[in-house]
PDB file of C-alpha atoms in Angstrom:
ATOM      1  CA  UNK A 420     -18.505   1.691  -9.477  1.00  0.00           C
ATOM      2  CA  UNK A 421     -15.311   3.748  -9.412  1.00  0.00           C
ATOM      3  CA  UNK A 422     -15.558   4.367 -13.138  1.00  0.00           C
ATOM      4  CA  UNK A 423     -19.132   5.643 -12.774  1.00  0.00           C
ATOM      5  CA  UNK A 424     -18.147   7.989  -9.942  1.00  0.00           C
ATOM      6  CA  UNK A 425     -15.204   9.306 -11.960  1.00  0.00           C
ATOM      7  CA  UNK A 426     -17.433   9.930 -14.977  1.00  0.00           C
ATOM      8  CA  UNK A 427     -20.035  11.728 -12.845  1.00  0.00           C
ATOM      9  CA  UNK A 428     -17.337  13.926 -11.306  1.00  0.00           C
ATOM     10  CA  UNK A 429     -15.929  14.778 -14.728  1.00  0.00           C
ATOM     11  CA  UNK A 430     -19.397  15.599 -16.066  1.00  0.00           C
ATOM     12  CA  UNK A 431     -20.077  17.901 -13.112  1.00  0.00           C
ATOM     13  CA  UNK A 432     -16.771  19.697 -13.594  1.00  0.00           C
ATOM     14  CA  UNK A 433     -17.420  20.071 -17.318  1.00  0.00           C
ATOM     15  CA  UNK A 434     -20.938  21.428 -16.711  1.00  0.00           C
ATOM     16  CA  UNK A 435     -19.535  23.888 -14.191  1.00  0.00           C
ATOM     17  CA  UNK A 436     -17.061  25.218 -16.721  1.00  0.00           C
ATOM     18  CA  UNK A 437     -19.864  25.754 -19.266  1.00  0.00           C
ATOM     19  CA  UNK A 438     -22.000  27.808 -16.872  1.00  0.00           C
ATOM     20  CA  UNK A 439     -19.530  30.666 -16.780  1.00  0.00           C
ATOM     21  CA  UNK A 440     -18.200  33.040 -14.199  1.00  0.00           C
ATOM     22  CA  UNK A 441     -21.556  34.214 -12.852  1.00  0.00           C
ATOM     23  CA  UNK A 442     -22.161  31.253 -10.508  1.00  0.00           C
ATOM     24  CA  UNK A 443     -19.970  30.402  -7.568  1.00  0.00           C
ATOM     25  CA  UNK A 444     -21.700  27.090  -6.717  1.00  0.00           C
ATOM     26  CA  UNK A 445     -19.380  25.077  -8.930  1.00  0.00           C
ATOM     27  CA  UNK A 446     -16.223  26.981  -8.002  1.00  0.00           C
ATOM     28  CA  UNK A 447     -16.354  26.235  -4.263  1.00  0.00           C
ATOM     29  CA  UNK A 448     -15.871  22.426  -4.443  1.00  0.00           C
ATOM     30  CA  UNK A 449     -13.008  22.839  -6.910  1.00  0.00           C
ATOM     31  CA  UNK A 450     -11.100  25.020  -4.471  1.00  0.00           C
ATOM     32  CA  UNK A 451     -11.369  22.426  -1.673  1.00  0.00           C
ATOM     33  CA  UNK A 452     -10.215  19.511  -3.870  1.00  0.00           C
ATOM     34  CA  UNK A 453      -6.456  20.306  -3.682  1.00  0.00           C
ATOM     35  CA  UNK A 454      -6.624  20.408   0.115  1.00  0.00           C
ATOM     36  CA  UNK A 455      -8.155  16.917   0.240  1.00  0.00           C
ATOM     37  CA  UNK A 456      -5.556  15.554  -2.175  1.00  0.00           C
ATOM     38  CA  UNK A 457      -2.744  17.044  -0.068  1.00  0.00           C
ATOM     39  CA  UNK A 458      -4.117  15.316   3.032  1.00  0.00           C
ATOM     40  CA  UNK A 459      -4.253  11.973   1.246  1.00  0.00           C
ATOM     41  CA  UNK A 460      -0.757  12.529  -0.140  1.00  0.00           C
ATOM     42  CA  UNK A 461       0.672  12.895   3.353  1.00  0.00           C
ATOM     43  CA  UNK A 462      -1.306   9.850   4.488  1.00  0.00           C
ATOM     44  CA  UNK A 463      -0.019   7.889   1.491  1.00  0.00           C
ATOM     45  CA  UNK A 464       3.523   8.316   2.758  1.00  0.00           C
ATOM     46  CA  UNK A 465       2.676   6.548   6.029  1.00  0.00           C
ATOM     47  CA  UNK A 466       1.502   3.106   4.881  1.00  0.00           C
ATOM     48  CA  UNK A 467       3.533   1.245   2.256  1.00  0.00           C
ATOM     49  CA  UNK A 468       3.299  -2.287   0.901  1.00  0.00           C
ATOM     50  CA  UNK A 469       6.172  -4.555   1.845  1.00  0.00           C
ATOM     51  CA  UNK A 470       4.961  -7.662  -0.011  1.00  0.00           C
ATOM     52  CA  UNK A 471       1.944  -9.579  -1.301  1.00  0.00           C
ATOM     53  CA  UNK A 472       1.796 -13.315  -0.579  1.00  0.00           C
ATOM     54  CA  UNK A 473      -0.418 -16.411  -0.270  1.00  0.00           C
ATOM     55  CA  UNK A 474      -0.464 -18.649   2.780  1.00  0.00           C
ATOM     56  CA  UNK A 475      -2.437 -21.879   2.433  1.00  0.00           C
ATOM     57  CA  UNK A 476      -5.864 -20.777   1.153  1.00  0.00           C
ATOM     58  CA  UNK A 477      -5.657 -17.064   1.981  1.00  0.00           C
ATOM     59  CA  UNK A 478      -4.225 -13.925   0.401  1.00  0.00           C
ATOM     60  CA  UNK A 479      -2.174 -11.579   2.577  1.00  0.00           C
ATOM     61  CA  UNK A 480      -0.584  -8.167   2.278  1.00  0.00           C
ATOM     62  CA  UNK A 481       2.264  -7.097   4.530  1.00  0.00           C
ATOM     63  CA  UNK A 482       2.395  -3.362   5.142  1.00  0.00           C
ATOM     64  CA  UNK A 483       4.573  -0.978   7.088  1.00  0.00           C
ATOM     65  CA  UNK A 484       3.420   2.186   8.866  1.00  0.00           C
ATOM     66  CA  UNK A 485       6.291   4.641   9.105  1.00  0.00           C
ATOM     67  CA  UNK A 486       4.315   7.386  10.887  1.00  0.00           C
ATOM     68  CA  UNK A 487       4.055   8.011  14.612  1.00  0.00           C
ATOM     69  CA  UNK A 488       0.251   7.667  14.568  1.00  0.00           C
ATOM     70  CA  UNK A 489      -2.310   4.995  13.784  1.00  0.00           C
ATOM     71  CA  UNK A 490      -3.084   4.756  10.055  1.00  0.00           C
ATOM     72  CA  UNK A 491      -6.059   3.265   8.210  1.00  0.00           C
ATOM     73  CA  UNK A 492      -6.032   1.829   4.700  1.00  0.00           C
ATOM     74  CA  UNK A 493      -7.976  -0.389   2.322  1.00  0.00           C
ATOM     75  CA  UNK A 494      -6.746  -3.012  -0.118  1.00  0.00           C
ATOM     76  CA  UNK A 495      -7.882  -2.486  -3.721  1.00  0.00           C
ATOM     77  CA  UNK A 496      -9.367  -5.723  -5.076  1.00  0.00           C
ATOM     78  CA  UNK A 497     -10.993  -5.776  -8.514  1.00  0.00           C
ATOM     79  CA  UNK A 498     -14.734  -6.589  -8.610  1.00  0.00           C
ATOM     80  CA  UNK A 499     -14.952  -6.825  -4.804  1.00  0.00           C
ATOM     81  CA  UNK A 500     -15.616  -4.465  -1.933  1.00  0.00           C
ATOM     82  CA  UNK A 501     -12.288  -3.177  -0.649  1.00  0.00           C
ATOM     83  CA  UNK A 502     -11.522  -4.527   2.842  1.00  0.00           C
ATOM     84  CA  UNK A 503     -10.408  -1.869   5.345  1.00  0.00           C
ATOM     85  CA  UNK A 504      -7.749  -2.196   8.030  1.00  0.00           C
ATOM     86  CA  UNK A 505      -5.821  -0.102  10.539  1.00  0.00           C
ATOM     87  CA  UNK A 506      -2.237  -0.425  11.693  1.00  0.00           C
ATOM     88  CA  UNK A 507      -0.563   1.028  14.778  1.00  0.00           C
ATOM     89  CA  UNK A 508       2.226   3.548  14.825  1.00  0.00           C
ATOM     90  CA  UNK A 509       5.640   2.454  13.511  1.00  0.00           C
ATOM     91  CA  UNK A 510       4.593  -1.158  12.886  1.00  0.00           C
ATOM     92  CA  UNK A 511       5.033  -3.802  10.229  1.00  0.00           C
ATOM     93  CA  UNK A 512       2.093  -6.220  10.045  1.00  0.00           C
ATOM     94  CA  UNK A 513       0.359  -8.733   7.736  1.00  0.00           C
ATOM     95  CA  UNK A 514      -3.363  -8.612   6.954  1.00  0.00           C
ATOM     96  CA  UNK A 515      -5.594 -11.274   5.401  1.00  0.00           C
ATOM     97  CA  UNK A 516      -7.702  -9.602   2.731  1.00  0.00           C
ATOM     98  CA  UNK A 517      -9.366 -12.588   1.064  1.00  0.00           C
ATOM     99  CA  UNK A 518      -9.431 -16.215   0.113  1.00  0.00           C
ATOM    100  CA  UNK A 519      -7.387 -17.839  -2.627  1.00  0.00           C
ATOM    101  CA  UNK A 520     -10.404 -17.633  -4.987  1.00  0.00           C
ATOM    102  CA  UNK A 521     -10.354 -13.812  -4.763  1.00  0.00           C
ATOM    103  CA  UNK A 522      -8.449 -11.794  -7.322  1.00  0.00           C
ATOM    104  CA  UNK A 523      -5.121 -10.432  -6.169  1.00  0.00           C
ATOM    105  CA  UNK A 524      -4.976  -7.040  -4.544  1.00  0.00           C
ATOM    106  CA  UNK A 525      -3.427  -4.393  -6.735  1.00  0.00           C
ATOM    107  CA  UNK A 526      -2.735  -1.509  -4.376  1.00  0.00           C
ATOM    108  CA  UNK A 527      -3.637   0.100  -1.070  1.00  0.00           C
ATOM    109  CA  UNK A 528      -5.560   3.312  -0.443  1.00  0.00           C
ATOM    110  CA  UNK A 529      -5.014   5.365   2.664  1.00  0.00           C
ATOM    111  CA  UNK A 530      -8.175   6.314   4.546  1.00  0.00           C
ATOM    112  CA  UNK A 531      -9.107   8.454   7.518  1.00  0.00           C
ATOM    113  CA  UNK A 532      -9.390   6.666  10.832  1.00  0.00           C
TER     114      UNK A 532
END
């Protein structure tokens, strides 16, 4: 799913560059993209992974929120829907993201709350 979305985005950007300078419809979304990436970059600094571990028949991720506000994130799991969580300000907490039969989580993505 992510690969398809990435390919569609790349195709749209490529088509926009072929159209030329006469149309502004393709230029407007490109100018807002850096702002969105800056917002996610500041959010990415808040939640960090402390460790990944298994406990009995469950998979857990322990994360730390170093910001003074509530932060939301999702755990990236291959071939599964990414579970979403939120953590309070300045906390360190563990979250169960799946059973032992699930593939291991690879990373976390910061989301808006």
